[in-house]
mmCIF file of C-alpha atoms and ligand atoms in Angstrom:
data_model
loop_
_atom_site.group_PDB
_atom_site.id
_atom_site.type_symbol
_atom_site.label_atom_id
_atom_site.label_comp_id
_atom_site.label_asym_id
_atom_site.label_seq_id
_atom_site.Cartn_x
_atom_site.Cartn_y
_atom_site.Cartn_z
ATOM 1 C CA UNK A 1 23.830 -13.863 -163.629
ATOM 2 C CA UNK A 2 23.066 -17.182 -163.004
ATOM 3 C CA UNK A 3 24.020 -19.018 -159.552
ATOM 4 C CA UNK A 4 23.678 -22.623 -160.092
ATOM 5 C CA UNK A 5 26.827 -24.524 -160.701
ATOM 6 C CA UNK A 6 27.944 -24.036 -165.109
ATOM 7 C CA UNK A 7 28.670 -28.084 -165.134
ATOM 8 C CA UNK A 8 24.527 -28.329 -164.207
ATOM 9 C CA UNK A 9 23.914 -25.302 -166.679
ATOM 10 C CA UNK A 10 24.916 -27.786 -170.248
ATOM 11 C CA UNK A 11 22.833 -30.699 -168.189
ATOM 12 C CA UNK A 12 19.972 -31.457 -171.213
ATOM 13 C CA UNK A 13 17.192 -33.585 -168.696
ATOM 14 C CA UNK A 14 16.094 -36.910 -169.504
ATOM 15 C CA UNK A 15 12.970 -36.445 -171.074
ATOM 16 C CA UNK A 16 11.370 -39.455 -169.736
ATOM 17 C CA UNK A 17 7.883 -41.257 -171.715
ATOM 18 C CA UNK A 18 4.857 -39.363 -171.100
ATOM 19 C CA UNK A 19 2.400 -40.690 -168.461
ATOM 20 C CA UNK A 20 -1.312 -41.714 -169.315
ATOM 21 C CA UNK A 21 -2.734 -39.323 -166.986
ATOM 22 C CA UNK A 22 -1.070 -35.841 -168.316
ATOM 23 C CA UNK A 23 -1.738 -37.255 -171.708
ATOM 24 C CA UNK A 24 -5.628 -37.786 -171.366
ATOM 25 C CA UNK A 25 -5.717 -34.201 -169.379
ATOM 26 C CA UNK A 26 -4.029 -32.333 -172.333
ATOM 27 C CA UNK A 27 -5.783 -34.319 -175.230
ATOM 28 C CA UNK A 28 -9.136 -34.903 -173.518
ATOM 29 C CA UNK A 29 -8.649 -37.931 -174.729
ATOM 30 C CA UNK A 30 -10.628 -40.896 -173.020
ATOM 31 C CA UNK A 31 -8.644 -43.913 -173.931
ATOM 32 C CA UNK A 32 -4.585 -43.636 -173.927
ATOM 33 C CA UNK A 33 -2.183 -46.185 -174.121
ATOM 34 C CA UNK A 34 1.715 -45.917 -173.566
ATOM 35 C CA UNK A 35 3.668 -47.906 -175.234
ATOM 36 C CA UNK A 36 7.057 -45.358 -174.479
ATOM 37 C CA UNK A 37 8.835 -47.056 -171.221
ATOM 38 C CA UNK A 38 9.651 -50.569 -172.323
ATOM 39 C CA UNK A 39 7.566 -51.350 -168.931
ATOM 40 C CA UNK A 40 5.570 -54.617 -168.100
ATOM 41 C CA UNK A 41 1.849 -54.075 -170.191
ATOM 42 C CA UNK A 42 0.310 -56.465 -168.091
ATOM 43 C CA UNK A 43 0.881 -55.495 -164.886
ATOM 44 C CA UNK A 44 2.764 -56.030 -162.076
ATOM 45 C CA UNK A 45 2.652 -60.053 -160.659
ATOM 46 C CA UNK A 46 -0.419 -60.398 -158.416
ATOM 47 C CA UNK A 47 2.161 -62.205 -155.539
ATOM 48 C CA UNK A 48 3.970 -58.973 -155.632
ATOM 49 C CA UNK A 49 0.360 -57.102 -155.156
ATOM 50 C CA UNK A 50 -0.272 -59.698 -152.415
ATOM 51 C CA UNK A 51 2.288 -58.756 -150.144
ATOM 52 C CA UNK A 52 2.484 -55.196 -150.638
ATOM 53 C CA UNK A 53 -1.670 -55.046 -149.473
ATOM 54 C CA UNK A 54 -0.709 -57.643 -146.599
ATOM 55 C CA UNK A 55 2.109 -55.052 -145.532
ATOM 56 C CA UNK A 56 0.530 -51.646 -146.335
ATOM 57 C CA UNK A 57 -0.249 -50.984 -142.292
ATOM 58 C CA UNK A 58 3.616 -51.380 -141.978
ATOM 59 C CA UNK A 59 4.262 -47.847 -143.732
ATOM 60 C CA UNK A 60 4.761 -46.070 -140.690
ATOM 61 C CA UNK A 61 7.965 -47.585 -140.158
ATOM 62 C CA UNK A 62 11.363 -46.708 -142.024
ATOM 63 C CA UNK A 63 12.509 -49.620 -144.803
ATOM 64 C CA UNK A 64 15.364 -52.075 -143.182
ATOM 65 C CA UNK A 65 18.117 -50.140 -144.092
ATOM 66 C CA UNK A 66 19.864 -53.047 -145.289
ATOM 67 C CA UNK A 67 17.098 -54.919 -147.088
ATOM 68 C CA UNK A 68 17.987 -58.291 -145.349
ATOM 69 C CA UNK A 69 15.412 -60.441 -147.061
ATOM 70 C CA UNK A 70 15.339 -59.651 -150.496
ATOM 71 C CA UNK A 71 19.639 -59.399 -150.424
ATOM 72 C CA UNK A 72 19.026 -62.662 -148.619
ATOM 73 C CA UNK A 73 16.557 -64.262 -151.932
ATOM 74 C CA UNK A 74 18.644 -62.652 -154.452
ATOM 75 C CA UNK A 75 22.089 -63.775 -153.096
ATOM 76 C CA UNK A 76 20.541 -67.814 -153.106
ATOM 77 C CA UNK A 77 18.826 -66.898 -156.737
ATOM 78 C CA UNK A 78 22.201 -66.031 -158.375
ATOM 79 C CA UNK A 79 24.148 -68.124 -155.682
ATOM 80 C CA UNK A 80 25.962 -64.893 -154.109
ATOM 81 C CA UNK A 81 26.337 -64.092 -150.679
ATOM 82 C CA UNK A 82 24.066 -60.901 -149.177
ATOM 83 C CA UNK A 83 27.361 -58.578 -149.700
ATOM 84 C CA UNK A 84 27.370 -59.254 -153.415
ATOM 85 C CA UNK A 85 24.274 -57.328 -153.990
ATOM 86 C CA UNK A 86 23.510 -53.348 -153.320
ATOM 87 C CA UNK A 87 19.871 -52.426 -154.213
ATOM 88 C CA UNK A 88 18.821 -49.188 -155.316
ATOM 89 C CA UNK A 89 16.155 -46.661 -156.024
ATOM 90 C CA UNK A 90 15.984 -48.217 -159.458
ATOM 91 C CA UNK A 91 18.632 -48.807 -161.539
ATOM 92 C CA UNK A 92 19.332 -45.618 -162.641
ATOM 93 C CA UNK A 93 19.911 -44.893 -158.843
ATOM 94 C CA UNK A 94 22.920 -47.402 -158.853
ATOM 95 C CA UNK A 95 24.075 -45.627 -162.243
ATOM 96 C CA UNK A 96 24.990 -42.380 -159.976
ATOM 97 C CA UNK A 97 26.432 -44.363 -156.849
ATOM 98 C CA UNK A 98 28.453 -46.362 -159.010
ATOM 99 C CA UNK A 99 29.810 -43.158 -160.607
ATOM 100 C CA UNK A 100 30.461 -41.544 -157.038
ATOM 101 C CA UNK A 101 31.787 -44.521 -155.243
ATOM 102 C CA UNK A 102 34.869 -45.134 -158.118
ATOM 103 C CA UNK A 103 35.108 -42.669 -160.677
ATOM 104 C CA UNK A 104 37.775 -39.608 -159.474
ATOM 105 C CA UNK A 105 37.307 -36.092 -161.096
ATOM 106 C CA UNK A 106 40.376 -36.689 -163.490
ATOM 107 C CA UNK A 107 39.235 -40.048 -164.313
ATOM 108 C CA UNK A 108 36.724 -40.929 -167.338
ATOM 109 C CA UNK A 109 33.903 -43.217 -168.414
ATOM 110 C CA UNK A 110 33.248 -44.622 -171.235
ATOM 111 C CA UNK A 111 30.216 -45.786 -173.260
ATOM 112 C CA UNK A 112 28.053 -45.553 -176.494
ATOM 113 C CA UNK A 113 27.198 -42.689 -177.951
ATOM 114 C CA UNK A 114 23.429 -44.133 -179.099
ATOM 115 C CA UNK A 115 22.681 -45.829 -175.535
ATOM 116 C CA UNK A 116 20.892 -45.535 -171.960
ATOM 117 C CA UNK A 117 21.169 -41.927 -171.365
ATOM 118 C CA UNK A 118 21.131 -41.877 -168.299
ATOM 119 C CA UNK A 119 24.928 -42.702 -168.179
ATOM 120 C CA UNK A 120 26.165 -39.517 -169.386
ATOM 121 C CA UNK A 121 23.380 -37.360 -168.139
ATOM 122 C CA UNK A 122 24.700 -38.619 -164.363
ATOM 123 C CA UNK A 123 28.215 -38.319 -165.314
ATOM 124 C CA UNK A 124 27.654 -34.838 -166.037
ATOM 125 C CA UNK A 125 25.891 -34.129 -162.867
ATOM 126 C CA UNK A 126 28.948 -35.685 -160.881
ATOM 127 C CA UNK A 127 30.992 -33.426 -163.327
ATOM 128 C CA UNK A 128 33.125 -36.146 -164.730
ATOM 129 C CA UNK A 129 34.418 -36.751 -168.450
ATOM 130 C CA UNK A 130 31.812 -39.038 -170.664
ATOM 131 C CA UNK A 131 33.353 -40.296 -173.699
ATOM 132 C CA UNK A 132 30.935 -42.062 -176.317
ATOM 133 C CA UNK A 133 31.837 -44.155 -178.974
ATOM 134 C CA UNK A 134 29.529 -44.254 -181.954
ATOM 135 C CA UNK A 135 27.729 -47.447 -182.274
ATOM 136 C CA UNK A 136 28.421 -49.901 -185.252
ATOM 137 C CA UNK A 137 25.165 -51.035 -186.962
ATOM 138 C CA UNK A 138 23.368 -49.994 -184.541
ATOM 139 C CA UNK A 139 25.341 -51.858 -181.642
ATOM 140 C CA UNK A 140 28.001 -51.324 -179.476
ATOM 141 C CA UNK A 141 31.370 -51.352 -180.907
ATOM 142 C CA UNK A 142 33.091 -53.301 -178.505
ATOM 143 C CA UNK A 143 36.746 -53.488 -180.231
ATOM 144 C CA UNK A 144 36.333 -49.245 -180.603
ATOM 145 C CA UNK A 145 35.383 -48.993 -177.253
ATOM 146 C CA UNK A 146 38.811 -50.629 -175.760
ATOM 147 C CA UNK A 147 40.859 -48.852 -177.950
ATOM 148 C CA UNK A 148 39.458 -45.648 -176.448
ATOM 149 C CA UNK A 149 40.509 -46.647 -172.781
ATOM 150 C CA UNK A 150 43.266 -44.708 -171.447
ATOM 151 C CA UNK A 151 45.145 -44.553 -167.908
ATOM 152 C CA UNK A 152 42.419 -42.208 -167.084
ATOM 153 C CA UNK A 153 39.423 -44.735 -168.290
ATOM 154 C CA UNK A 154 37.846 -46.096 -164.695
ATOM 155 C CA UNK A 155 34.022 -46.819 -165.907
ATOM 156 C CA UNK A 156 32.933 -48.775 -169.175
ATOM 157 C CA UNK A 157 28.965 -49.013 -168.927
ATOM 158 C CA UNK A 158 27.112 -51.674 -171.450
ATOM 159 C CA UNK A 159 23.421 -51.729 -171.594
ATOM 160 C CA UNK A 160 23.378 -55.298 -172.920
ATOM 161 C CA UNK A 161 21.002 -55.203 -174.459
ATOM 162 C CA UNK A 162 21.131 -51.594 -175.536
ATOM 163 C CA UNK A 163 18.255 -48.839 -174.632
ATOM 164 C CA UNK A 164 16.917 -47.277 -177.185
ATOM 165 C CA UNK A 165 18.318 -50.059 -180.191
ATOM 166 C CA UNK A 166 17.451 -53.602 -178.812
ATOM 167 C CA UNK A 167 20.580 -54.714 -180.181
ATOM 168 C CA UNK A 168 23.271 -57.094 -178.098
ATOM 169 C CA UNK A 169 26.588 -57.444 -178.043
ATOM 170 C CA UNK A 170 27.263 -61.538 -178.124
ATOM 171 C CA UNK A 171 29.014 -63.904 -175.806
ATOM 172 C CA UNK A 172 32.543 -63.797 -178.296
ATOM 173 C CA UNK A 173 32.272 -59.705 -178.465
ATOM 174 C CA UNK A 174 31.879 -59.661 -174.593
ATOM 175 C CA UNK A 175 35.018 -62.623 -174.305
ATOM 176 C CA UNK A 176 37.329 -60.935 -176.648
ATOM 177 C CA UNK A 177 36.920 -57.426 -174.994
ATOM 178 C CA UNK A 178 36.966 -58.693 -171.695
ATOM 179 C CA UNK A 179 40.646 -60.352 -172.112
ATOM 180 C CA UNK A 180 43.528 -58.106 -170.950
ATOM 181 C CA UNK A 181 41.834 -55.142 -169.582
ATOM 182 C CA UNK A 182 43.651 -52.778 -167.570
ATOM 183 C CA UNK A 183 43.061 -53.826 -163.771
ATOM 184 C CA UNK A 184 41.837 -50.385 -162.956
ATOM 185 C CA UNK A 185 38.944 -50.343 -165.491
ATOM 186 C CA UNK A 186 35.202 -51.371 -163.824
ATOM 187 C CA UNK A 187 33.031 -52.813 -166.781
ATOM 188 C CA UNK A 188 29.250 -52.348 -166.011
ATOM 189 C CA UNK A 189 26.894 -54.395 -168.034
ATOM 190 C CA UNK A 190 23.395 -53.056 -167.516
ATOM 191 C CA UNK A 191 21.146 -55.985 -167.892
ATOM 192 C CA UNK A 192 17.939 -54.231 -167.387
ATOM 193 C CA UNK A 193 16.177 -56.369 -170.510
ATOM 194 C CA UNK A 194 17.851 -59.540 -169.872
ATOM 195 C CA UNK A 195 14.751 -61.596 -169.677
ATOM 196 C CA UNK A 196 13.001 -60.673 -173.091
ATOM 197 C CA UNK A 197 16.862 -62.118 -174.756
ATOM 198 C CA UNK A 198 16.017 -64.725 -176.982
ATOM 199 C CA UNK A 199 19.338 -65.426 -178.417
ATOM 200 C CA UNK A 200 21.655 -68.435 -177.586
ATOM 201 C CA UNK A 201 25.172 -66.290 -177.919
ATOM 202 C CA UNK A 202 24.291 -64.272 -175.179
ATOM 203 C CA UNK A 203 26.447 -64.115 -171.929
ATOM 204 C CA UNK A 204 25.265 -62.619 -169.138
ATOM 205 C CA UNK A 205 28.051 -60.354 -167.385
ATOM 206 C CA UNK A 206 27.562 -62.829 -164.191
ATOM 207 C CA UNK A 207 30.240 -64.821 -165.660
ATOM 208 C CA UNK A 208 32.636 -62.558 -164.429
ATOM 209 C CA UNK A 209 30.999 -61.638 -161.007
ATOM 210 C CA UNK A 210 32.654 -61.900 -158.238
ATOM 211 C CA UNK A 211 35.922 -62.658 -159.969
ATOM 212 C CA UNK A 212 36.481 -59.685 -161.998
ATOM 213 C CA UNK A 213 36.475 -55.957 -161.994
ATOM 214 C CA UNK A 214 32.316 -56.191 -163.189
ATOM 215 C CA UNK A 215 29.311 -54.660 -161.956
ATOM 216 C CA UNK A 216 25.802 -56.120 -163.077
ATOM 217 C CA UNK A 217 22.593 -53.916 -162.975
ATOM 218 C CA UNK A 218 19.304 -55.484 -163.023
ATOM 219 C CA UNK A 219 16.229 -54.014 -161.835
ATOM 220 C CA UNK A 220 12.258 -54.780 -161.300
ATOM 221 C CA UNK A 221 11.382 -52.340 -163.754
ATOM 222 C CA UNK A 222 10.607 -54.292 -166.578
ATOM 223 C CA UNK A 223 9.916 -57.477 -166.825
ATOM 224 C CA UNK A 224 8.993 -57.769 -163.150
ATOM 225 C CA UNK A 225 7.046 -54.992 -163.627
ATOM 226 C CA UNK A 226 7.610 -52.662 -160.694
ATOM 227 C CA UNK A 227 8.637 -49.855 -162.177
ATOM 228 C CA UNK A 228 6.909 -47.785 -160.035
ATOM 229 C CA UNK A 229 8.044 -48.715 -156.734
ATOM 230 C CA UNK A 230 11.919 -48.120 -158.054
ATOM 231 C CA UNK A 231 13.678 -51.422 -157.561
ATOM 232 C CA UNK A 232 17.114 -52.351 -158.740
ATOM 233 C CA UNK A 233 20.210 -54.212 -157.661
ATOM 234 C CA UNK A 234 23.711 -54.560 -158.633
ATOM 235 C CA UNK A 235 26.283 -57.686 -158.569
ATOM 236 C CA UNK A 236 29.716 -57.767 -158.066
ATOM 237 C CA UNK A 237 32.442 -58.183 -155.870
ATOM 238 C CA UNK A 238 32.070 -57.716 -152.037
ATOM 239 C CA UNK A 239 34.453 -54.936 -151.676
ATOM 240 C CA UNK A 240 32.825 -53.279 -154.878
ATOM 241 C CA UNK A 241 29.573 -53.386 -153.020
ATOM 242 C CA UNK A 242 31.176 -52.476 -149.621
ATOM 243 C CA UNK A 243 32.562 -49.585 -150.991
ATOM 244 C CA UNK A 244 29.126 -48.957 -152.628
ATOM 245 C CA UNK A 245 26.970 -48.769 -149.381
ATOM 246 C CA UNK A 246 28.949 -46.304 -148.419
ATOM 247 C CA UNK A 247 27.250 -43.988 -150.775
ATOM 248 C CA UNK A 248 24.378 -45.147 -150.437
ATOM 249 C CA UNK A 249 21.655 -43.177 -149.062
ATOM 250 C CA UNK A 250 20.291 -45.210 -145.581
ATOM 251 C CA UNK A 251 16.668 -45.535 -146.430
ATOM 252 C CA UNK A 252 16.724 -45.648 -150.504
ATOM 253 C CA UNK A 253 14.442 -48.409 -150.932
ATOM 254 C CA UNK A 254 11.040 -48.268 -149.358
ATOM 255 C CA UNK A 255 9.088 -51.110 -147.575
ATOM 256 C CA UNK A 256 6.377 -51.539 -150.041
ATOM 257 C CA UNK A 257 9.381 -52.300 -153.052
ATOM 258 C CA UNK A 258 11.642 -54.805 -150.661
ATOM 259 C CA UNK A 259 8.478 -57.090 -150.104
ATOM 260 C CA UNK A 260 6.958 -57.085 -153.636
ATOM 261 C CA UNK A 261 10.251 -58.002 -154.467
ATOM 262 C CA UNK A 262 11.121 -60.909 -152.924
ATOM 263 C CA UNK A 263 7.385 -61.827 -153.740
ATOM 264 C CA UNK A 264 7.817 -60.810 -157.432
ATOM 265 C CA UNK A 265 11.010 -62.997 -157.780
ATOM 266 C CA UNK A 266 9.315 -65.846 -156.921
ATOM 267 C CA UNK A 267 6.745 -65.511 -159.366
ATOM 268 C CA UNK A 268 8.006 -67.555 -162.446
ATOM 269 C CA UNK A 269 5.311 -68.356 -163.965
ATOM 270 C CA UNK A 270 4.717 -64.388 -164.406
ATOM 271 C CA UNK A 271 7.896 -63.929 -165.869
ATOM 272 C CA UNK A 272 7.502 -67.132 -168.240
ATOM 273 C CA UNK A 273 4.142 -65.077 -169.129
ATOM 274 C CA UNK A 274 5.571 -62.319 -169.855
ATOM 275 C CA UNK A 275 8.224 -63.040 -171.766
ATOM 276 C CA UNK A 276 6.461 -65.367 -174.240
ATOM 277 C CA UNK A 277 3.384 -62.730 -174.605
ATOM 278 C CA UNK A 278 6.448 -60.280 -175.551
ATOM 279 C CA UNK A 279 7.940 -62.534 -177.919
ATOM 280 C CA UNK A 280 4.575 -62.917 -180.066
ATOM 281 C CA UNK A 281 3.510 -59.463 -179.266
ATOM 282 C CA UNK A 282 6.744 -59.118 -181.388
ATOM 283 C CA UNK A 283 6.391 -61.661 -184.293
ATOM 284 C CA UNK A 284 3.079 -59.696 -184.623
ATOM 285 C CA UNK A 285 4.650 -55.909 -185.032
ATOM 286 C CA UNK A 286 7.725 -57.252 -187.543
ATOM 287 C CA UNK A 287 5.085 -59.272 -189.285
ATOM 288 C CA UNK A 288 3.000 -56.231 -189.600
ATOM 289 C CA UNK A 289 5.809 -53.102 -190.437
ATOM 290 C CA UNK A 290 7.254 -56.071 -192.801
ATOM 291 C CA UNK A 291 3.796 -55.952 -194.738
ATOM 292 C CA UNK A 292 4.054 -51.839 -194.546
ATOM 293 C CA UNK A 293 7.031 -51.902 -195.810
ATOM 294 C CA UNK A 294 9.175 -50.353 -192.861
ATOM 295 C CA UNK A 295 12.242 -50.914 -191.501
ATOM 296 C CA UNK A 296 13.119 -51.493 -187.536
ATOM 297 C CA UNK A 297 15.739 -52.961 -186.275
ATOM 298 C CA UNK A 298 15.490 -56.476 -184.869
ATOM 299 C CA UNK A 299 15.687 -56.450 -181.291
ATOM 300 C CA UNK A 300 16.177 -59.214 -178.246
ATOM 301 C CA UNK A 301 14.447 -56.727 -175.827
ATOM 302 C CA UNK A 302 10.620 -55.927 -175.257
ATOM 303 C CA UNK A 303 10.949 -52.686 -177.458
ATOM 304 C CA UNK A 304 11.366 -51.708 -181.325
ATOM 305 C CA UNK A 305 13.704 -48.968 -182.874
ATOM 306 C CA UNK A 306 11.936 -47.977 -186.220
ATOM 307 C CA UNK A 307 12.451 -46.100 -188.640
ATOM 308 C CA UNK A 308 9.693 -43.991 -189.756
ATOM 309 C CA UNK A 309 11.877 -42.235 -192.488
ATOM 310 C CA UNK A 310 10.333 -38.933 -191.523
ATOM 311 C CA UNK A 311 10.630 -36.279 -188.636
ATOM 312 C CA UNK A 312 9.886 -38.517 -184.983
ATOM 313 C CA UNK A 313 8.634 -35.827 -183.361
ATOM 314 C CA UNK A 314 6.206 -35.245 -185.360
ATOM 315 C CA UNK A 315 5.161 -38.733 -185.617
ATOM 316 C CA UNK A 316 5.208 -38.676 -181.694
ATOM 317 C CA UNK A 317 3.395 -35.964 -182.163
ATOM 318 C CA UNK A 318 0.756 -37.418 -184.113
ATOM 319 C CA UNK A 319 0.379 -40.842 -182.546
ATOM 320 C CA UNK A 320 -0.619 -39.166 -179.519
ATOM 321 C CA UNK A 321 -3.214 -37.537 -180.999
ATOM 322 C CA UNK A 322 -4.736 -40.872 -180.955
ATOM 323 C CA UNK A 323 -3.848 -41.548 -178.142
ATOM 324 C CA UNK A 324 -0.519 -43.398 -178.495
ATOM 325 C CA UNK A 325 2.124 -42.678 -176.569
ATOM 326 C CA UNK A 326 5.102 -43.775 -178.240
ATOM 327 C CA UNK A 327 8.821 -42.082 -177.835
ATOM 328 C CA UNK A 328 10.661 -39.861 -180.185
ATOM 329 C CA UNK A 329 14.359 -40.231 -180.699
ATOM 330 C CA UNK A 330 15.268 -37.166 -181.128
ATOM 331 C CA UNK A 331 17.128 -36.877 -177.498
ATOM 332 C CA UNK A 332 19.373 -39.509 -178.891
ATOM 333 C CA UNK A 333 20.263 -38.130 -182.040
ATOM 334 C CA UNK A 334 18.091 -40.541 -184.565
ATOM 335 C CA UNK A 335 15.820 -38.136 -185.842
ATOM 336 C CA UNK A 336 13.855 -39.947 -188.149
ATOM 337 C CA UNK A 337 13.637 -43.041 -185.952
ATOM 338 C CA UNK A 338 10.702 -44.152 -182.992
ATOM 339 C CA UNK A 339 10.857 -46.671 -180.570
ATOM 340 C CA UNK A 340 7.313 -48.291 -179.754
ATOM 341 C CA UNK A 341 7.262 -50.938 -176.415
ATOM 342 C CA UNK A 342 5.891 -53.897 -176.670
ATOM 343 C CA UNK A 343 2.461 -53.906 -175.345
ATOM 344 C CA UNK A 344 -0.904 -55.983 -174.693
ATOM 345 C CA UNK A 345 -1.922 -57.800 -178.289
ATOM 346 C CA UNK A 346 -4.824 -55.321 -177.835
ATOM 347 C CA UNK A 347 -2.328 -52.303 -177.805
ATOM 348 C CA UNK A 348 -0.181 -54.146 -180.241
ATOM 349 C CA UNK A 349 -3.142 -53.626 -182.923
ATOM 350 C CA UNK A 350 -3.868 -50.373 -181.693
ATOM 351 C CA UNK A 351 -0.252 -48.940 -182.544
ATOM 352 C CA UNK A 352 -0.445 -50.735 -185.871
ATOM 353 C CA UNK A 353 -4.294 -49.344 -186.984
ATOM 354 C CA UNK A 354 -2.788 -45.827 -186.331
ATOM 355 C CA UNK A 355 0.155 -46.173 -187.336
ATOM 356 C CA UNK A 356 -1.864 -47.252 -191.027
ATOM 357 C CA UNK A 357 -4.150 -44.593 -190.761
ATOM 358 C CA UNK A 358 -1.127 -41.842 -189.896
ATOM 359 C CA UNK A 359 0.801 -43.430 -193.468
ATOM 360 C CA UNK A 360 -2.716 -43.056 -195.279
ATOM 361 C CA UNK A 361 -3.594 -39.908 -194.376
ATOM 362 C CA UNK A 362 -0.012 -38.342 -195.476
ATOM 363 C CA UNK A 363 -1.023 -40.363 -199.210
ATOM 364 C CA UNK A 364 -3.975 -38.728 -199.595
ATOM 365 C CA UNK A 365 -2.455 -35.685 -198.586
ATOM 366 C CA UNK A 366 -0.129 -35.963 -201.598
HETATM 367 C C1 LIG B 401 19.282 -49.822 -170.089
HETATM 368 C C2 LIG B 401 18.533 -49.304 -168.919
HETATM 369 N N1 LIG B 401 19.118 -49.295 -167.722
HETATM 370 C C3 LIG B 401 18.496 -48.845 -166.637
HETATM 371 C C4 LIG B 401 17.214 -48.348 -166.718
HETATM 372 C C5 LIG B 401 16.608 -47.782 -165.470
HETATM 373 O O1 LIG B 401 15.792 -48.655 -164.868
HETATM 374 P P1 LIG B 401 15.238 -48.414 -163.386
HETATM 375 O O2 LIG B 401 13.777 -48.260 -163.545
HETATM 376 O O3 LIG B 401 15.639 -49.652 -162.657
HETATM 377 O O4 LIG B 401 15.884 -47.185 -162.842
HETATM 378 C C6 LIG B 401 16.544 -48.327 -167.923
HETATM 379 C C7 LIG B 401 15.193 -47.780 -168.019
HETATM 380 O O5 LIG B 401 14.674 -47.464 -169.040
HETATM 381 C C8 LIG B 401 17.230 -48.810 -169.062
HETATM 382 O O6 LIG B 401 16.661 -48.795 -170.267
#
């Protein structure tokens, strides 16, 4: 007989990317690189290091409960006011308060079926209905998501651009589906790989924040490259966020994450960095799984769905073996697919050697 509650019993857990460290025990392997979280490969910004070593000594002391300053920078960056923004434990941490603060047990959500999983994974938890709409080459099907809202429908979550695909949905997709919603529906555009987008039909779900029923989630994690310290914030409408706090635990963002935030925003030139190393870190892999003949989709993020044509576990599986730590699809349902992040030109080569040598060896194997 088991006691725990049967809604937790059908929970599969995220299987997050494997870390370096358990990878180079179990291997005794020297050198590992992870290209598997769609994290920042070089680092996080040395202002954000700055201040966290300037305010280690202040660790004793609980976080401010309301994270005045960074609310304060990131309400004049997006030119909010402090009570547009809620910050969270990471993203995914505003994912589950979002879920508790609006969504009643008879009510559902709705997203892709081929997205973020953490969406359903923390519906399920809070024991409400998840309904997922298949994708439509590989992106989300905006016009079959409405028609699946009902009187029940209270959530709509959009990872713009979508985790695990790299695909977007465009500025017309986004108008058109945004015109005559129900009033009760909450649209949540998860923005988490916004500043890899290099594509000039893409609209940011800001443009409807405050005005409209929208929630935008951002977070440190990636580009910033905190993800680590758990950073994330969400955008919308005062009483949206009011309503929010409530549910929020007190002290969910430590110290050390509110200061190398507000350090790490400031830090353009970091970002610019980033974003154009990604950008020919990515010319380089299409160039190179053009010349090998394999097929990925094209992607606006700082990650690559491809697919390998044969099982992607084993091909995980493999790649590790050297020392690559890529991720497997197989928890989303694309079974012959990988997704690699885009690393370090140095890692960049790295995946693409063993990736060659992995496709030679199976030749001469024939
Ligand atoms: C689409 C999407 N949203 C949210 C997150 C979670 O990010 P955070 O580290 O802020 O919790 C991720 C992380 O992979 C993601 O891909």
């Amino acid at each position: 007989m088991s006691l725990v509650r049967k809604h937790i019993l059908r929970i599969t857990p995220y299987k997050a990317g494997k870390p370096i460290e358990e990878t180079k025990r179990e291997l005794g392997l020297k050198k590992v690189i992870k290209l598997a979280s769609n994290e920042n490969p070089f680092g996080p910004s040395l202002k954000a290091i700055k201040a966290i070593e300037k305010n280690l000594t202040q660790i004793n002391r609980y976080p401010d409960s309301h994270s005045f300053y960074l609310k304060k920078r990131l309400a004049g960056y997006y030119h909010l006011q402090p009570a547009n923004i809620i910050l969270g434990n990471g993203s995914d941490e505003l994912i589950d308060i979002i879920i508790k603060t609006f969504v009643e047990d008879d009510e559902n959500i709705i997203t892709a079926k081929i997205t973020f999983l953490e969406y359903e994974i923390i519906a399920q938890i809070n024991k409400k209905k998840i309904i997922t709409v298949p994708l439509r080459d590989f992106k989300y099907d905006l016009k079959a998501i409405k028609k699946r809202i009902n009187q029940k429908t209270k959530l709509i979550f959009i990872s713009n651009p979508n985790n695990p695909t790299g695909t977007y949905v465009n500025k017309y997709e986004i108008e058109d589906f945004m015109q005559d919603l129900p009033d009760k529906v909450i649209v949540v555009f998860d923005e988490a790989y916004d500043t890899f987008i290099d594509a000039d039909d893409f609209l940011s779900g800001m443009s409807y924040v405050p005005k409209r029923n929208v929630i935008v989630l951002k977070t440190f994690s990636k580009a910033y490259g905190l993800a680590g310290l758990r950073l994330g914030y969400a955008l919308t409408k005062e009483i949206f966020a009011s309503y929010m706090e409530r549910v929020r635990q007190p002290f969910n963002v430590n110290i050390l994450a509110q200061i190398a935030g507000e350090s790490a925003l400031e830090d353009d030139g970091f970002l610019a960095k980033t974003r154009r190393e990604i950008l020919e870190g990515k010319r380089y892999l299409y160039k190179e799984l053009n010349k090998l003949g394999i097929n990925y989709i094209p992607s606006v993020a700082n990650f690559i769905l491809i697919d390998i044509k044969r099982d992607g576990v084993e091909f995980f599986k493999k790649m590790l073996s050297y020392g690559v730590i890529i991720r497997d699809m197989q928890q989303y349902g694309l079974k012959n697919f990988i997704r690699v992040t885009i690393g370090t030109s140095k890692e960049n080569k790295i995946f693409i050697d063993v990736l060659k040598k992995i496709l030679h060896k199976r030749k001469e194997l024939r």
